[in-house]
Short mmCIF file of C-alpha atoms in Angstrom, two decimals:
data_model
loop_
_atom_site.label_atom_id
_atom_site.label_comp_id
_atom_site.label_asym_id
_atom_site.label_seq_id
_atom_site.Cartn_x
_atom_site.Cartn_y
_atom_site.Cartn_z
CA MET A 1 104.89 94.13 97.00
CA PRO A 2 102.58 93.44 94.03
CA SER A 3 103.69 91.34 91.13
CA PHE A 4 102.35 91.91 87.64
CA TYR A 5 100.39 88.66 87.98
CA ASN A 6 98.18 90.57 90.42
CA GLU A 7 97.79 93.84 88.54
CA VAL A 8 94.11 93.34 87.73
CA ALA A 9 91.49 92.84 90.43
CA THR A 10 89.36 89.70 90.37
CA ASP A 11 85.99 88.73 91.79
CA SER A 12 87.55 86.26 94.20
CA ASP A 13 90.28 86.71 96.79
CA THR A 14 91.47 83.19 96.00
CA GLU A 15 91.58 83.48 92.23
CA PRO A 16 94.79 84.89 90.74
CA ALA A 17 94.41 87.97 88.61
CA ARG A 18 94.49 87.71 84.83
CA TRP A 19 97.06 89.53 82.79
CA VAL A 20 95.93 92.77 81.20
CA SER A 21 96.92 91.30 77.85
CA GLY A 22 94.96 88.12 78.51
CA SER A 23 97.91 85.77 78.87
CA GLY A 24 101.29 85.73 80.54
CA LEU A 25 102.66 84.37 77.27
CA ASP A 26 102.02 87.75 75.67
CA VAL A 27 104.40 89.45 78.09
CA ASN A 28 107.93 90.20 76.96
CA PRO A 29 110.23 89.63 79.97
CA MET A 30 112.17 92.78 79.05
CA LYS A 31 109.01 94.82 79.65
CA LEU A 32 108.83 93.40 83.16
CA PHE A 33 112.08 95.13 84.10
CA ASP A 34 110.54 98.46 83.06
CA LEU A 35 107.28 97.76 84.88
CA ALA A 36 109.15 96.85 88.08
CA LYS A 37 111.16 100.04 87.86
CA SER A 38 107.96 102.05 87.44
CA GLN A 39 106.80 100.55 90.76
CA GLY A 40 110.00 101.66 92.45
CA ARG A 41 111.50 98.21 92.82
CA VAL A 42 113.49 95.54 91.01
CA LEU A 43 112.25 92.43 89.21
CA TYR A 44 111.40 89.48 91.48
CA CYS A 45 112.41 86.07 90.10
CA ALA A 46 112.04 82.43 91.15
CA ALA A 47 115.18 80.41 90.47
CA PRO A 48 115.36 77.16 88.49
CA MET A 49 115.37 74.35 91.06
CA VAL A 50 115.82 70.71 90.12
CA ARG A 51 112.48 68.91 90.63
CA TYR A 52 110.92 71.74 92.62
CA SER A 53 110.19 74.52 90.10
CA LYS A 54 107.17 72.75 88.64
CA LEU A 55 103.86 74.29 87.62
CA ALA A 56 102.04 74.23 90.98
CA PHE A 57 104.98 75.90 92.70
CA ARG A 58 105.47 78.45 89.90
CA GLN A 59 101.77 79.33 90.07
CA THR A 60 102.04 79.83 93.82
CA VAL A 61 105.07 82.12 93.79
CA ALA A 62 103.58 84.08 90.88
CA ARG A 63 100.40 84.61 92.89
CA TYR A 64 102.48 85.96 95.77
CA GLY A 65 104.94 88.42 94.32
CA VAL A 66 107.20 86.69 91.77
CA ASP A 67 107.23 88.38 88.36
CA LEU A 68 109.21 85.81 86.37
CA ALA A 69 109.71 82.12 87.18
CA TRP A 70 112.21 79.61 85.82
CA THR A 71 111.58 75.92 85.12
CA PRO A 72 113.97 73.27 86.42
CA MET A 73 116.86 72.64 84.04
CA ILE A 74 115.73 70.71 80.98
CA LEU A 75 118.42 68.58 79.30
CA ALA A 76 118.13 69.67 75.69
CA LYS A 77 119.67 66.64 74.01
CA GLU A 78 117.37 64.15 75.78
CA PHE A 79 114.37 66.43 75.40
CA ASN A 80 114.89 66.69 71.65
CA ARG A 81 115.39 63.00 71.04
CA SER A 82 112.85 61.33 73.31
CA ILE A 83 109.10 61.80 73.44
CA LEU A 84 109.27 60.11 76.84
CA ALA A 85 111.63 62.83 78.08
CA ARG A 86 109.30 65.49 76.73
CA ASP A 87 106.27 63.88 78.36
CA SER A 88 108.02 63.41 81.71
CA GLY A 89 109.06 67.04 81.55
CA LYS A 90 105.60 68.37 80.78
CA SER A 91 105.04 69.81 84.23
CA TYR A 92 108.16 71.96 83.76
CA PHE A 93 106.26 74.20 81.39
CA THR A 94 102.65 73.06 81.30
CA THR A 95 100.45 76.09 80.81
CA SER A 96 97.25 76.91 82.66
CA PRO A 97 94.19 78.90 81.56
CA SER A 98 96.06 81.97 82.81
CA PRO A 99 99.77 81.17 82.37
CA THR A 100 102.36 83.18 84.25
CA PRO A 101 105.58 84.47 82.63
CA THR A 102 107.99 81.55 82.52
CA ILE A 103 111.60 81.05 81.46
CA ALA A 104 112.64 77.55 80.39
CA GLN A 105 116.17 76.81 81.48
CA LEU A 106 118.23 74.47 79.33
CA GLY A 107 121.19 72.27 80.03
CA VAL A 108 122.73 72.50 76.59
CA ASN A 109 126.15 72.61 74.94
CA SER A 110 125.31 72.57 71.24
CA PRO A 111 123.92 75.25 68.90
CA LEU A 112 122.01 72.55 67.01
CA GLU A 113 120.38 71.21 70.18
CA ILE A 114 119.33 74.63 71.44
CA SER A 115 117.80 75.40 68.04
CA ARG A 116 115.71 72.24 68.20
CA THR A 117 114.64 72.77 71.81
CA THR A 118 113.72 76.39 71.14
CA THR A 119 111.40 75.18 68.37
CA PHE A 120 109.65 72.81 70.78
CA LEU A 121 109.36 75.20 73.71
CA ALA A 122 108.89 78.67 72.23
CA PRO A 123 105.08 78.49 71.97
CA HIS A 124 104.79 77.61 75.66
CA ILE A 125 107.22 79.96 77.43
CA ASN A 126 108.42 83.57 77.53
CA GLY A 127 112.11 82.91 77.14
CA ILE A 128 114.98 80.43 76.95
CA ASP A 129 117.79 80.51 79.51
CA ILE A 130 121.16 78.77 79.11
CA ASN A 131 122.40 77.20 82.32
CA CYS A 132 126.02 78.19 82.87
CA GLY A 133 125.86 77.85 86.64
CA CYS A 134 125.02 74.29 87.72
CA PRO A 135 128.07 73.11 89.73
CA GLN A 136 127.20 69.42 89.90
CA SER A 137 130.02 67.16 88.76
CA TRP A 138 127.87 65.10 86.36
CA ALA A 139 126.80 68.26 84.52
CA CYS A 140 130.29 69.69 84.31
CA ALA A 141 131.62 66.37 83.03
CA GLU A 142 129.19 66.74 80.10
CA ILE A 143 130.32 70.36 79.49
CA LEU A 144 127.04 71.63 80.87
CA GLY A 145 126.27 74.13 83.62
CA ALA A 146 129.25 75.83 85.26
CA ALA A 147 131.67 74.09 82.88
CA LEU A 148 130.37 76.41 80.15
CA MET A 149 131.94 79.36 81.97
CA GLN A 150 135.20 78.19 80.38
CA HIS A 151 133.62 78.20 76.90
CA PRO A 152 132.31 81.74 76.20
CA THR A 153 132.57 81.30 72.44
CA LEU A 154 130.33 78.22 72.52
CA VAL A 155 127.79 79.94 74.75
CA SER A 156 127.80 82.97 72.44
CA GLN A 157 127.16 80.71 69.46
CA MET A 158 124.19 79.15 71.28
CA VAL A 159 122.77 82.59 72.10
CA THR A 160 123.05 83.65 68.46
CA THR A 161 121.51 80.39 67.22
CA ALA A 162 118.57 80.58 69.63
CA LYS A 163 117.90 84.22 68.71
CA LYS A 164 117.96 83.26 65.04
CA LYS A 165 115.49 80.45 65.65
CA LEU A 166 113.12 82.82 67.48
CA TYR A 167 113.32 85.14 64.48
CA GLU A 168 112.53 82.29 62.09
CA LEU A 169 109.54 81.33 64.24
CA GLY A 170 108.28 84.90 64.15
CA TYR A 171 108.79 85.77 67.82
CA GLU A 172 111.88 87.95 67.54
CA LYS A 173 110.16 90.27 65.08
CA ASN A 174 107.64 91.20 67.78
CA LYS A 175 110.20 91.06 70.61
CA LYS A 176 108.02 88.58 72.49
CA LYS A 177 110.62 86.06 73.66
CA THR A 178 114.05 86.40 75.24
CA ILE A 179 117.33 84.50 75.34
CA SER A 180 119.27 84.81 78.59
CA VAL A 181 122.13 83.13 80.45
CA LYS A 182 122.57 82.30 84.12
CA ILE A 183 126.19 82.31 85.20
CA ARG A 184 128.56 81.93 88.12
CA VAL A 185 131.70 83.98 88.57
CA HIS A 186 135.37 83.15 87.99
CA LYS A 187 138.16 83.52 90.52
CA ASP A 188 139.63 86.05 88.10
CA LEU A 189 136.70 88.38 87.56
CA ARG A 190 138.26 89.66 84.34
CA GLN A 191 137.25 86.31 82.83
CA THR A 192 133.68 86.88 83.98
CA LEU A 193 133.58 90.33 82.43
CA ASP A 194 134.96 88.95 79.17
CA PHE A 195 132.33 86.20 79.22
CA VAL A 196 129.57 88.77 79.73
CA ARG A 197 130.91 90.95 76.92
CA GLN A 198 130.93 88.05 74.48
CA VAL A 199 127.36 86.92 75.21
CA GLU A 200 126.19 90.53 75.02
CA ASP A 201 127.77 90.85 71.58
CA ALA A 202 125.93 87.65 70.62
CA GLY A 203 122.60 89.27 71.48
CA VAL A 204 121.75 88.02 74.98
CA ASP A 205 118.79 89.90 76.46
CA PHE A 206 119.68 89.75 80.16
CA ILE A 207 122.01 87.93 82.53
CA THR A 208 121.53 86.32 85.93
CA VAL A 209 124.65 86.24 88.11
CA HIS A 210 125.00 83.75 90.94
CA GLY A 211 127.73 85.42 92.94
CA ARG A 212 129.64 82.27 93.78
CA MET A 213 132.30 80.28 91.98
CA ARG A 214 131.67 76.70 90.87
CA HIS A 215 133.23 75.19 94.02
CA THR A 216 131.97 77.78 96.52
CA ARG A 217 129.70 76.24 99.16
CA SER A 218 126.17 77.62 99.44
CA SER A 219 126.87 78.19 103.14
CA GLU A 220 129.46 80.82 102.20
CA PRO A 221 128.15 84.36 101.60
CA VAL A 222 127.45 85.35 98.02
CA ASN A 223 130.06 87.68 96.50
CA LEU A 224 128.12 90.91 96.10
CA ASP A 225 131.19 92.80 94.94
CA ALA A 226 131.48 90.42 91.98
CA ILE A 227 127.84 90.96 91.07
CA LYS A 228 128.30 94.72 91.41
CA LEU A 229 131.29 94.60 89.05
CA VAL A 230 129.27 92.71 86.43
CA LYS A 231 126.41 95.19 86.75
CA GLU A 232 128.75 98.17 86.35
CA HIS A 233 130.13 96.78 83.08
CA ALA A 234 127.03 95.12 81.62
CA ARG A 235 124.98 96.65 78.82
CA VAL A 236 121.93 94.46 79.52
CA PRO A 237 119.83 94.03 82.68
CA VAL A 238 121.44 92.00 85.46
CA ILE A 239 119.67 89.80 88.02
CA ALA A 240 121.42 88.92 91.29
CA ASN A 241 121.09 85.34 92.56
CA GLY A 242 122.09 84.10 95.98
CA ASP A 243 121.18 84.63 99.68
CA VAL A 244 117.71 86.12 99.08
CA PHE A 245 115.63 85.05 102.09
CA SER A 246 113.67 88.23 102.89
CA LEU A 247 112.78 91.68 101.57
CA ALA A 248 115.52 93.01 103.81
CA ASP A 249 117.97 90.86 101.83
CA VAL A 250 116.54 92.30 98.62
CA ASP A 251 117.11 95.86 99.84
CA ARG A 252 120.65 95.02 100.99
CA ILE A 253 121.63 93.32 97.73
CA VAL A 254 120.13 96.00 95.49
CA ALA A 255 121.75 98.81 97.50
CA ARG A 256 125.13 97.09 97.29
CA THR A 257 125.07 96.04 93.63
CA GLY A 258 122.59 98.24 91.74
CA VAL A 259 121.10 95.22 89.95
CA ASP A 260 117.85 95.24 87.98
CA GLY A 261 116.38 92.12 89.58
CA VAL A 262 116.84 89.55 92.32
CA MET A 263 116.37 85.78 92.16
CA SER A 264 115.60 83.50 95.09
CA ALA A 265 115.76 79.71 95.38
CA ARG A 266 116.00 78.41 98.95
CA GLY A 267 114.25 81.51 100.27
CA LEU A 268 111.18 80.83 98.12
CA LEU A 269 111.14 77.15 99.04
CA GLU A 270 110.82 78.17 102.69
CA CYS A 271 108.54 81.12 102.08
CA PRO A 272 106.93 81.20 98.60
CA GLY A 273 105.27 84.49 99.54
CA LEU A 274 108.42 86.28 100.65
CA PHE A 275 108.19 88.93 97.91
CA ALA A 276 104.58 89.68 98.91
CA THR A 277 105.09 90.17 102.66
CA ASP A 278 105.90 93.91 102.62
CA GLY A 279 105.15 94.34 106.32
CA LYS A 280 101.50 93.33 105.87
CA GLY A 281 101.58 90.42 108.28
CA ASP A 282 102.20 86.71 108.07
CA ASN A 283 100.89 85.29 104.77
CA ARG A 284 102.40 81.82 105.14
CA TRP A 285 99.18 79.88 105.79
CA GLU A 286 97.37 81.57 102.93
CA VAL A 287 100.29 80.70 100.64
CA LEU A 288 100.25 77.09 101.84
CA GLU A 289 96.51 76.89 101.10
CA PHE A 290 97.02 78.23 97.59
CA PHE A 291 99.85 75.75 96.96
CA MET A 292 97.75 72.78 98.10
CA ASN A 293 94.89 73.83 95.85
CA SER A 294 97.35 74.26 92.95
CA VAL A 295 98.79 70.78 93.50
CA ILE A 296 95.33 69.26 93.15
CA LYS A 297 94.81 71.06 89.82
CA ALA A 298 98.40 70.63 88.54
CA PRO A 299 99.66 67.41 90.19
CA ILE A 300 103.30 66.82 91.03
CA PRO A 301 104.93 63.70 92.55
CA PHE A 302 103.70 63.04 96.08
CA LYS A 303 107.17 63.17 97.64
CA LEU A 304 107.65 66.65 96.19
CA VAL A 305 104.39 67.80 97.77
CA VAL A 306 105.60 66.62 101.16
CA HIS A 307 108.99 68.26 100.66
CA HIS A 308 107.44 71.59 99.66
CA LEU A 309 105.09 71.53 102.65
CA SER A 310 107.87 70.58 105.06
CA GLU A 311 109.80 73.63 103.88
CA MET A 312 106.77 75.94 104.06
CA VAL A 313 105.74 75.02 107.61
CA GLY A 314 109.19 75.95 108.91
CA SER A 315 111.87 74.26 110.95
CA ASP A 316 114.75 75.02 113.30
CA ARG A 317 117.06 75.38 110.31
CA SER A 318 114.97 78.05 108.61
CA GLN A 319 116.97 80.90 107.05
CA SER A 320 114.03 83.24 106.50
CA GLY A 321 114.54 85.02 109.81
CA ARG A 322 110.99 84.26 111.02
CA GLY A 323 110.80 83.43 114.70
CA THR A 324 107.85 81.05 114.49
CA THR A 325 106.86 77.96 112.52
CA LEU A 326 103.43 76.93 111.22
CA PHE A 327 103.81 73.38 112.56
CA THR A 328 105.26 72.12 115.80
CA LYS A 329 108.10 69.63 115.69
CA GLU A 330 105.62 66.81 116.36
CA GLU A 331 103.30 68.03 113.59
CA ARG A 332 106.18 68.16 111.12
CA ALA A 333 107.04 64.58 112.02
CA GLY A 334 103.41 63.59 111.44
CA LEU A 335 103.45 65.25 108.01
CA MET A 336 106.50 63.23 106.99
CA GLU A 337 104.70 59.99 107.92
CA CYS A 338 101.84 60.58 105.46
CA LYS A 339 101.69 58.00 102.64
CA SER A 340 99.41 59.73 100.12
CA LEU A 341 98.11 63.14 99.10
CA LEU A 342 94.75 62.36 100.72
CA GLU A 343 96.54 61.61 103.99
CA VAL A 344 98.42 64.89 103.70
CA ILE A 345 95.22 66.87 103.10
CA ASP A 346 93.51 65.22 106.08
CA PHE A 347 96.56 65.73 108.27
CA VAL A 348 96.97 69.42 107.41
CA ASP A 349 93.22 69.94 107.89
CA GLY A 350 93.68 68.48 111.36
CA VAL A 351 96.26 71.12 112.18
CA ARG A 352 94.32 73.98 110.69
CA LYS A 353 91.50 73.97 108.17
CA VAL A 354 92.62 74.41 104.55
CA ARG A 355 90.23 76.39 102.38
CA ARG A 356 89.12 74.79 99.11
CA PHE A 357 89.31 77.21 96.20
CA GLU A 358 87.04 76.99 93.18
#
């Protein structure tokens, strides 16, 4: 399946296509829903993943099928108050010569803080997303993430404030940036529907629904009926999050829920090119090559490189449904023993030559 990142042909098979408009920052995420529909499919999204959704990874998934990628959660209060926090978070939203459409996700619980963060980030991203889904205890203790599902009025105020700030900055007038929320569901789904109604009234542009409750284990199946219910009542586009490991999963989820988009996290970690497979053969080595070249141009911490590669080469615990792995068990063990990026490059070259892209 093509993503809009690949709409225009290039002179090189290894060089990602440029946006028709010249920059991914010129793309309104709401237009992407329409463009996906015109291609007979839903929007393909890369989920916000702590540490892992950095620039090199976002570039890779965008090259291979993802239309819209999220940054890891950025803690708004710390980001606003500390230049160190902003510098250490640069790779969350660092742009490239041909930036891809990116949503910055915020851990935030204050209208004032989201206004300030929106001012900092708006020039560099396509939208702001409020995290109402993180189930970690530290986040919920700070009234962040999933804890916000019990505070719809506060979330609505933050949506309104962020939209106002975009208008003041001149983006809302041209409909260039979006404000969205990513939520989980309540045990009583009437609460979820009320939450959605309130944020819609506040002006939210679209909603991502992780079909699990705060305390539901990721090993338990996502509640597609809950997502379907939200979609049936929502007035804005809805993205389904959870259990997306293959295009077959996409078809199953869309058929069951009628959503406008799907979002993958663990599935993309294992197979960053899963949205681009489309029965055209195994693209995993090509994707790995592109990722390694991206890491050299947009560095990330070494341990993250190793973790990404260990996921991409496959293992016995893979959930992608693929019957083979790129590395043997012994080769995976050798990868984990590497002590530097140069060692990793040499090691992977020893398994199979990695092309160097210009």
